[in-house]
Amino acid sequence: MKYDIVLWGGSGYSGRLIARYLSTKGVKWAIGGRNKERLEKVAEGLGDKRPDILLGDVNDKESLGDVVRQGKVIIGAAGPFSLVGTPLVEACVELGRHYVDINGETPWVRQIIDAHHQQAIESGITLIPNCGFDCVPFDIGAYHTALHLKQRTGEPALRVRSYIDMKGSLSGGTLNTGITLEEMGFSVMKKMADPFLLGGRPSKPNPLDRDTREASYNDEMQTWTGPFMMAPINTRVVRRSIHLLDGTPDSPFAPDAGYSEVAVATSEDAAKRLCAKVPLEKRKEMVAAGKLPKPGEGPSDSAIEKSSFSCDFFAESASGKVLHATMKGGDPYLETARMASEAALHLVDGKMSAYGVVTPAVGLSAGYLEKLQLS
């Protein structure tokens, strides 16, 4: 293999940020995609740290395979993944390459699990979707909070509650993916609404597993809370982690453990605004009119500097023992670049903790959080 990492789709907004991050890591890497002109522009922007360019097309199996076989680990950054992501994963499985991506499309992840999980296990390869801001902070945060509870008390977590305070704006790619999924129709939206789409359905109902749709005052955080727009993605991934770890001696979660995720708000009115959703056609009109970003566009550098997130986790055992932990970071898109890149570098170093189509917490549990803290 010529490269440690091949970044596929590096000309989009998030892809460019990943390219910028990788250029600082002293690793052998290349950027791959279909549009040579756009890739050249990204490479030129990195100056003397410009990567090699590999051309391929997801609709051309041979050319895509030529790109994939040159990397030890592939980072998928081109979306919507439901439309263009599957051939890249198929190529990784066929050629035995490890894979991470930045998708937030749970119905597509379900398809990848069904099609490739067992084969990836048998082939000794690790495929980790959802390695960006959705869902690393939440999956890794829930896992490590539960782990510290178990280490300190000897009791696993039966309940994990998370509260997110995020300041930032969306990229055009994120908006376009949401529009694309809604346009796919009722069957896709029904899957997205399933709290256990990726696994983890308990033997008996756990109130924490219900998606939050209303504003309420939260005594634990002493503030108002409401629905978090990414919770229908993150909660499914955390529950898959609970499912994959169930019955293993190192699991920090109790059987039938539950997980919840809400956004904190500054007031009751702000919490109620979190419950509102802009209709699909209105969002499309706003994108067309330039009032919302188009694919490839995203927050400016000045906006990024003002963006951040903070997430509080409360892990609770069956006996009522509670451990509180907080995870903080910068702009979600910059964090996506860092988290996905460091996940790929973790796999380059052979530090995966599981094979198959797994979650960040399951596939990267050995030392990944420490790597993020140091990077």
CSV table of C-alpha atoms in Angstrom, one decimal:
chain,number,residue,atom,x,y,z
A,1,MET,CA,0.0,0.0,0.0
A,2,LYS,CA,1.4,3.3,-1.0
A,3,TYR,CA,-0.5,5.5,1.5
A,4,ASP,CA,-1.5,5.2,5.1
A,5,ILE,CA,-4.7,7.2,4.5
A,6,VAL,CA,-6.7,8.0,1.4
A,7,LEU,CA,-9.3,10.8,1.9
A,8,TRP,CA,-12.2,10.2,-0.5
A,9,GLY,CA,-14.3,13.3,-1.2
A,10,GLY,CA,-11.9,15.9,0.0
A,11,SER,CA,-13.3,18.8,-2.1
A,12,GLY,CA,-16.5,19.3,0.0
A,13,TYR,CA,-16.6,21.6,3.0
A,14,SER,CA,-15.9,18.9,5.6
A,15,GLY,CA,-13.5,17.2,3.3
A,16,ARG,CA,-11.4,20.3,2.9
A,17,LEU,CA,-11.2,20.6,6.7
A,18,ILE,CA,-10.1,17.0,7.0
A,19,ALA,CA,-7.4,17.6,4.3
A,20,ARG,CA,-6.2,20.6,6.2
A,21,TYR,CA,-5.9,18.6,9.4
A,22,LEU,CA,-4.2,15.6,7.8
A,23,SER,CA,-1.6,17.9,6.2
A,24,THR,CA,-0.3,18.7,9.7
A,25,LYS,CA,0.1,15.1,10.9
A,26,GLY,CA,3.2,13.9,9.0
A,27,VAL,CA,1.4,10.9,7.5
A,28,LYS,CA,1.6,9.4,4.0
A,29,TRP,CA,-1.8,10.3,2.5
A,30,ALA,CA,-3.6,11.1,-0.7
A,31,ILE,CA,-6.8,12.8,-1.7
A,32,GLY,CA,-9.2,10.9,-4.0
A,33,GLY,CA,-12.3,11.8,-6.0
A,34,ARG,CA,-13.9,12.3,-9.4
A,35,ASN,CA,-13.3,16.0,-10.2
A,36,LYS,CA,-9.6,16.6,-10.8
A,37,GLU,CA,-10.0,20.4,-10.9
A,38,ARG,CA,-11.6,20.6,-7.5
A,39,LEU,CA,-9.1,18.2,-6.0
A,40,GLU,CA,-6.2,20.2,-7.4
A,41,LYS,CA,-7.6,23.4,-5.8
A,42,VAL,CA,-7.7,21.7,-2.4
A,43,ALA,CA,-4.2,20.3,-2.8
A,44,GLU,CA,-2.8,23.6,-3.9
A,45,GLY,CA,-4.3,25.3,-0.9
A,46,LEU,CA,-2.1,23.1,1.3
A,47,GLY,CA,1.1,24.6,-0.1
A,48,ASP,CA,4.2,22.5,0.3
A,49,LYS,CA,2.2,19.9,2.2
A,50,ARG,CA,0.0,19.1,-0.8
A,51,PRO,CA,-1.0,15.4,-1.1
A,52,ASP,CA,-1.0,13.2,-4.2
A,53,ILE,CA,-4.3,13.1,-6.1
A,54,LEU,CA,-6.0,9.9,-7.0
A,55,LEU,CA,-8.9,9.9,-9.5
A,56,GLY,CA,-11.8,7.5,-9.4
A,57,ASP,CA,-15.6,7.3,-9.7
A,58,VAL,CA,-18.1,5.5,-7.5
A,59,ASN,CA,-19.9,4.5,-10.7
A,60,ASP,CA,-16.7,2.9,-12.1
A,61,LYS,CA,-15.8,-0.1,-9.9
A,62,GLU,CA,-12.3,-0.5,-11.5
A,63,SER,CA,-11.3,3.1,-11.1
A,64,LEU,CA,-12.6,3.2,-7.5
A,65,GLY,CA,-10.8,0.0,-6.7
A,66,ASP,CA,-7.6,1.5,-8.0
A,67,VAL,CA,-7.9,4.3,-5.5
A,68,VAL,CA,-8.9,2.2,-2.5
A,69,ARG,CA,-6.2,-0.4,-2.9
A,70,GLN,CA,-3.6,2.3,-2.5
A,71,GLY,CA,-4.6,3.2,1.1
A,72,LYS,CA,-4.4,1.3,4.4
A,73,VAL,CA,-7.3,3.3,5.8
A,74,ILE,CA,-10.0,5.1,3.8
A,75,ILE,CA,-11.8,8.2,5.0
A,76,GLY,CA,-15.2,8.6,3.4
A,77,ALA,CA,-16.2,12.3,3.2
A,78,ALA,CA,-18.4,12.4,0.2
A,79,GLY,CA,-22.2,12.5,0.7
A,80,PRO,CA,-25.0,12.0,0.8
A,81,PHE,CA,-23.8,8.6,1.7
A,82,SER,CA,-27.2,7.1,0.8
A,83,LEU,CA,-26.6,8.1,-2.8
A,84,VAL,CA,-22.8,7.8,-3.2
A,85,GLY,CA,-21.3,6.0,-0.2
A,86,THR,CA,-22.1,2.3,-0.8
A,87,PRO,CA,-19.6,1.6,-3.6
A,88,LEU,CA,-16.7,2.9,-1.5
A,89,VAL,CA,-17.6,0.6,1.5
A,90,GLU,CA,-18.0,-2.3,-0.9
A,91,ALA,CA,-14.5,-1.6,-2.3
A,92,CYS,CA,-13.0,-1.5,1.2
A,93,VAL,CA,-14.6,-4.8,2.1
A,94,GLU,CA,-13.5,-6.5,-1.2
A,95,LEU,CA,-9.9,-5.2,-0.9
A,96,GLY,CA,-9.5,-5.6,2.8
A,97,ARG,CA,-9.1,-1.9,3.8
A,98,HIS,CA,-10.2,-0.3,7.0
A,99,TYR,CA,-12.7,2.5,6.8
A,100,VAL,CA,-14.1,5.5,8.7
A,101,ASP,CA,-16.5,8.2,7.6
A,102,ILE,CA,-18.4,11.3,8.7
A,103,ASN,CA,-21.9,10.3,7.7
A,104,GLY,CA,-25.1,10.9,9.8
A,105,GLU,CA,-27.5,8.7,7.8
A,106,THR,CA,-28.7,5.9,10.0
A,107,PRO,CA,-30.8,4.1,7.4
A,108,TRP,CA,-27.7,3.8,5.2
A,109,VAL,CA,-25.7,2.6,8.2
A,110,ARG,CA,-28.3,-0.1,8.7
A,111,GLN,CA,-27.8,-1.2,5.1
A,112,ILE,CA,-24.0,-1.3,5.6
A,113,ILE,CA,-24.4,-3.4,8.8
A,114,ASP,CA,-26.7,-5.9,7.1
A,115,ALA,CA,-24.5,-6.2,4.0
A,116,HIS,CA,-21.0,-6.2,5.4
A,117,HIS,CA,-20.7,-6.7,9.2
A,118,GLN,CA,-20.2,-10.4,9.2
A,119,GLN,CA,-17.9,-10.4,6.2
A,120,ALA,CA,-15.8,-7.6,7.7
A,121,ILE,CA,-15.4,-9.7,10.9
A,122,GLU,CA,-14.3,-12.7,9.0
A,123,SER,CA,-11.9,-10.6,6.9
A,124,GLY,CA,-10.3,-8.8,9.9
A,125,ILE,CA,-11.2,-5.3,8.8
A,126,THR,CA,-12.8,-2.5,10.8
A,127,LEU,CA,-15.5,-0.2,9.3
A,128,ILE,CA,-16.6,2.7,11.5
A,129,PRO,CA,-19.3,5.0,10.2
A,130,ASN,CA,-20.2,8.1,12.2
A,131,CYS,CA,-16.7,9.2,13.1
A,132,GLY,CA,-17.4,13.0,13.0
A,133,PHE,CA,-19.2,15.2,15.4
A,134,ASP,CA,-22.0,12.8,14.8
A,135,CYS,CA,-21.4,10.7,16.7
A,136,VAL,CA,-17.9,10.6,18.4
A,137,PRO,CA,-18.5,13.0,21.3
A,138,PHE,CA,-21.7,11.3,22.3
A,139,ASP,CA,-20.8,7.7,21.7
A,140,ILE,CA,-17.3,8.0,23.2
A,141,GLY,CA,-18.6,10.3,26.0
A,142,ALA,CA,-21.4,7.9,27.0
A,143,TYR,CA,-19.0,4.9,26.9
A,144,HIS,CA,-16.2,6.5,29.0
A,145,THR,CA,-18.6,8.0,31.5
A,146,ALA,CA,-20.2,4.6,32.1
A,147,LEU,CA,-16.7,3.1,32.2
A,148,HIS,CA,-15.5,5.5,34.9
A,149,LEU,CA,-18.7,4.8,36.9
A,150,LYS,CA,-18.0,1.1,36.8
A,151,GLN,CA,-14.3,1.5,37.7
A,152,ARG,CA,-15.1,3.7,40.7
A,153,THR,CA,-18.2,1.9,42.0
A,154,GLY,CA,-17.9,-1.6,40.6
A,155,GLU,CA,-21.4,-1.1,39.1
A,156,PRO,CA,-22.3,-0.8,35.4
A,157,ALA,CA,-24.4,2.1,34.1
A,158,LEU,CA,-28.1,1.3,33.7
A,159,ARG,CA,-28.9,4.8,32.6
A,160,VAL,CA,-26.8,7.5,30.7
A,161,ARG,CA,-28.2,10.9,30.2
A,162,SER,CA,-26.5,13.6,28.0
A,163,TYR,CA,-27.1,17.3,27.7
A,164,ILE,CA,-25.6,19.2,24.8
A,165,ASP,CA,-24.9,22.9,24.5
A,166,MET,CA,-23.8,23.6,20.9
A,167,LYS,CA,-23.0,26.9,19.3
A,168,GLY,CA,-22.5,26.9,15.6
A,169,SER,CA,-24.1,26.8,12.2
A,170,LEU,CA,-24.7,24.1,9.5
A,171,SER,CA,-22.9,23.5,6.3
A,172,GLY,CA,-24.6,23.1,2.9
A,173,GLY,CA,-23.7,19.4,2.9
A,174,THR,CA,-25.4,18.8,6.2
A,175,LEU,CA,-28.5,20.6,5.0
A,176,ASN,CA,-28.5,18.8,1.7
A,177,THR,CA,-28.3,15.4,3.3
A,178,GLY,CA,-31.3,16.2,5.5
A,179,ILE,CA,-33.3,17.3,2.5
A,180,THR,CA,-32.2,14.2,0.5
A,181,LEU,CA,-33.3,11.8,3.2
A,182,GLU,CA,-36.7,13.5,3.6
A,183,GLU,CA,-37.2,13.3,-0.2
A,184,MET,CA,-36.6,9.5,-0.1
A,185,GLY,CA,-40.0,9.2,1.5
A,186,PHE,CA,-42.0,7.6,4.3
A,187,SER,CA,-40.1,4.3,4.5
A,188,VAL,CA,-36.7,6.1,5.1
A,189,MET,CA,-38.3,8.5,7.6
A,190,LYS,CA,-39.9,5.6,9.4
A,191,LYS,CA,-36.5,3.9,9.8
A,192,MET,CA,-35.0,7.1,11.1
A,193,ALA,CA,-37.7,7.3,13.7
A,194,ASP,CA,-36.9,3.9,15.1
A,195,PRO,CA,-34.9,4.4,18.3
A,196,PHE,CA,-33.3,0.9,17.8
A,197,LEU,CA,-32.6,1.0,14.1
A,198,LEU,CA,-29.0,0.1,14.7
A,199,GLY,CA,-29.7,-2.4,17.5
A,200,GLY,CA,-29.9,-2.3,21.3
A,201,ARG,CA,-33.6,-2.9,21.8
A,202,PRO,CA,-34.0,-3.7,25.5
A,203,SER,CA,-36.0,-6.7,26.8
A,204,LYS,CA,-38.3,-4.2,28.6
A,205,PRO,CA,-39.0,-0.5,27.7
A,206,ASN,CA,-36.7,2.1,29.1
A,207,PRO,CA,-38.1,5.6,29.3
A,208,LEU,CA,-34.7,7.1,28.4
A,209,ASP,CA,-34.9,5.5,24.9
A,210,ARG,CA,-37.9,7.6,23.8
A,211,ASP,CA,-37.0,10.5,21.5
A,212,THR,CA,-37.5,13.9,23.1
A,213,ARG,CA,-40.0,16.1,21.2
A,214,GLU,CA,-41.0,18.6,23.8
A,215,ALA,CA,-39.5,21.4,25.9
A,216,SER,CA,-39.2,20.8,29.6
A,217,TYR,CA,-37.4,22.0,32.7
A,218,ASN,CA,-34.6,19.7,33.8
A,219,ASP,CA,-33.8,19.4,37.5
A,220,GLU,CA,-30.6,17.6,36.9
A,221,MET,CA,-29.1,20.4,34.9
A,222,GLN,CA,-31.2,23.2,36.4
A,223,THR,CA,-32.2,24.5,33.0
A,224,TRP,CA,-34.7,24.2,30.2
A,225,THR,CA,-34.1,21.5,27.6
A,226,GLY,CA,-35.6,20.5,24.2
A,227,PRO,CA,-35.0,18.2,21.3
A,228,PHE,CA,-31.4,18.1,19.9
A,229,MET,CA,-31.4,17.9,16.1
A,230,MET,CA,-28.7,15.3,16.0
A,231,ALA,CA,-30.1,13.0,18.7
A,232,PRO,CA,-32.0,10.8,16.2
A,233,ILE,CA,-28.5,9.9,14.9
A,234,ASN,CA,-26.4,9.9,18.0
A,235,THR,CA,-28.8,7.9,20.2
A,236,ARG,CA,-29.0,5.1,17.6
A,237,VAL,CA,-25.2,4.8,17.5
A,238,VAL,CA,-24.8,4.8,21.3
A,239,ARG,CA,-27.5,2.0,21.5
A,240,ARG,CA,-25.6,0.0,18.9
A,241,SER,CA,-22.5,0.3,21.2
A,242,ILE,CA,-24.5,-1.0,24.1
A,243,HIS,CA,-25.8,-3.8,21.9
A,244,LEU,CA,-22.4,-4.8,20.6
A,245,LEU,CA,-20.9,-4.7,24.1
A,246,ASP,CA,-23.7,-6.6,25.7
A,247,GLY,CA,-22.5,-9.8,27.5
A,248,THR,CA,-18.8,-8.9,27.1
A,249,PRO,CA,-16.8,-8.8,30.4
A,250,ASP,CA,-15.5,-5.3,29.6
A,251,SER,CA,-18.9,-3.7,29.0
A,252,PRO,CA,-19.5,-0.6,31.2
A,253,PHE,CA,-23.2,-0.9,30.5
A,254,ALA,CA,-25.8,-3.0,32.4
A,255,PRO,CA,-28.1,-5.2,30.4
A,256,ASP,CA,-31.0,-3.1,29.0
A,257,ALA,CA,-29.1,0.1,29.6
A,258,GLY,CA,-30.8,3.2,28.3
A,259,TYR,CA,-29.5,6.4,26.8
A,260,SER,CA,-31.0,9.9,26.3
A,261,GLU,CA,-29.8,13.1,24.7
A,262,VAL,CA,-31.3,16.6,24.8
A,263,ALA,CA,-30.2,20.1,24.1
A,264,VAL,CA,-30.0,22.7,26.8
A,265,ALA,CA,-31.6,26.1,26.4
A,266,THR,CA,-31.3,29.5,28.0
A,267,SER,CA,-35.1,29.9,28.6
A,268,GLU,CA,-38.5,28.2,28.1
A,269,ASP,CA,-39.0,30.1,24.9
A,270,ALA,CA,-35.6,29.0,23.6
A,271,ALA,CA,-36.4,25.4,24.5
A,272,LYS,CA,-39.8,25.6,22.6
A,273,ARG,CA,-38.0,27.0,19.5
A,274,LEU,CA,-35.9,23.8,19.5
A,275,CYS,CA,-39.2,21.9,18.9
A,276,ALA,CA,-39.9,23.8,15.7
A,277,LYS,CA,-38.9,22.4,12.3
A,278,VAL,CA,-38.6,24.3,9.1
A,279,PRO,CA,-40.7,22.5,6.4
A,280,LEU,CA,-38.8,20.7,3.6
A,281,GLU,CA,-40.0,22.9,0.8
A,282,LYS,CA,-39.1,26.1,2.8
A,283,ARG,CA,-35.6,24.8,3.4
A,284,LYS,CA,-35.2,24.1,-0.3
A,285,GLU,CA,-36.4,27.6,-1.2
A,286,MET,CA,-34.0,29.1,1.3
A,287,VAL,CA,-31.0,27.2,-0.2
A,288,ALA,CA,-32.0,28.2,-3.7
A,289,ALA,CA,-32.3,31.9,-2.6
A,290,GLY,CA,-28.9,31.8,-0.9
A,291,LYS,CA,-30.4,32.2,2.5
A,292,LEU,CA,-29.0,28.9,3.5
A,293,PRO,CA,-25.6,27.4,2.4
A,294,LYS,CA,-25.4,25.2,-0.7
A,295,PRO,CA,-23.4,21.9,-0.8
A,296,GLY,CA,-19.7,22.8,-0.5
A,297,GLU,CA,-20.4,25.9,1.5
A,298,GLY,CA,-20.1,26.2,5.3
A,299,PRO,CA,-19.3,28.4,8.2
A,300,SER,CA,-16.6,31.1,7.6
A,301,ASP,CA,-13.4,31.0,9.6
A,302,SER,CA,-14.6,33.9,11.7
A,303,ALA,CA,-17.8,32.0,12.5
A,304,ILE,CA,-15.8,28.8,13.3
A,305,GLU,CA,-13.8,30.7,15.8
A,306,LYS,CA,-17.0,31.6,17.7
A,307,SER,CA,-18.4,28.0,17.6
A,308,SER,CA,-18.1,25.4,20.3
A,309,PHE,CA,-19.9,22.6,22.1
A,310,SER,CA,-20.1,21.3,25.6
A,311,CYS,CA,-21.8,18.0,26.6
A,312,ASP,CA,-22.6,16.8,30.1
A,313,PHE,CA,-23.0,13.1,30.8
A,314,PHE,CA,-24.6,11.5,33.8
A,315,ALA,CA,-24.1,7.7,34.2
A,316,GLU,CA,-26.2,6.1,36.8
A,317,SER,CA,-26.1,2.5,38.2
A,318,ALA,CA,-29.1,0.4,39.2
A,319,SER,CA,-28.5,1.3,42.8
A,320,GLY,CA,-28.5,5.0,42.1
A,321,LYS,CA,-24.8,5.8,42.1
A,322,VAL,CA,-24.1,8.7,39.6
A,323,LEU,CA,-21.0,9.9,37.9
A,324,HIS,CA,-21.0,13.2,36.0
A,325,ALA,CA,-18.5,14.0,33.2
A,326,THR,CA,-18.2,16.8,30.7
A,327,MET,CA,-16.8,16.8,27.2
A,328,LYS,CA,-15.9,20.1,25.5
A,329,GLY,CA,-14.6,21.1,22.1
A,330,GLY,CA,-14.5,23.7,19.4
A,331,ASP,CA,-16.5,24.2,16.2
A,332,PRO,CA,-18.3,20.9,15.3
A,333,TYR,CA,-16.9,20.9,11.7
A,334,LEU,CA,-13.4,21.4,12.9
A,335,GLU,CA,-14.0,18.7,15.5
A,336,THR,CA,-15.3,16.4,12.7
A,337,ALA,CA,-12.0,16.8,10.8
A,338,ARG,CA,-10.0,16.1,13.9
A,339,MET,CA,-12.1,13.2,15.1
A,340,ALA,CA,-12.3,11.4,11.7
A,341,SER,CA,-8.6,12.0,11.0
A,342,GLU,CA,-7.5,10.7,14.4
A,343,ALA,CA,-9.8,7.7,14.1
A,344,ALA,CA,-8.1,6.9,10.8
A,345,LEU,CA,-4.7,7.3,12.3
A,346,HIS,CA,-5.7,5.0,15.1
A,347,LEU,CA,-6.5,2.3,12.6
A,348,VAL,CA,-3.3,3.0,10.7
A,349,ASP,CA,-1.5,2.2,14.0
A,350,GLY,CA,-3.4,-1.1,14.2
A,351,LYS,CA,-5.2,0.0,17.4
A,352,MET,CA,-8.7,-1.1,16.5
A,353,SER,CA,-10.5,-2.9,19.3
A,354,ALA,CA,-13.1,-4.7,17.1
A,355,TYR,CA,-13.7,-5.9,13.6
A,356,GLY,CA,-16.9,-5.5,11.6
A,357,VAL,CA,-19.2,-2.6,11.1
A,358,VAL,CA,-18.8,-1.1,14.5
A,359,THR,CA,-19.2,2.2,16.4
A,360,PRO,CA,-16.5,4.6,17.5
A,361,ALA,CA,-16.8,3.5,21.1
A,362,VAL,CA,-16.5,-0.2,20.2
A,363,GLY,CA,-13.9,0.0,17.4
A,364,LEU,CA,-11.7,2.7,18.9
A,365,SER,CA,-12.0,2.2,22.7
A,366,ALA,CA,-8.3,1.5,23.2
A,367,GLY,CA,-6.6,4.9,23.6
A,368,TYR,CA,-8.7,6.9,21.1
A,369,LEU,CA,-10.1,9.4,23.7
A,370,GLU,CA,-6.6,10.0,25.0
A,371,LYS,CA,-5.4,10.7,21.4
A,372,LEU,CA,-8.2,13.2,21.0
A,373,GLN,CA,-7.2,14.9,24.2
A,374,LEU,CA,-3.6,15.3,23.1
A,375,SER,CA,-4.3,16.3,19.5
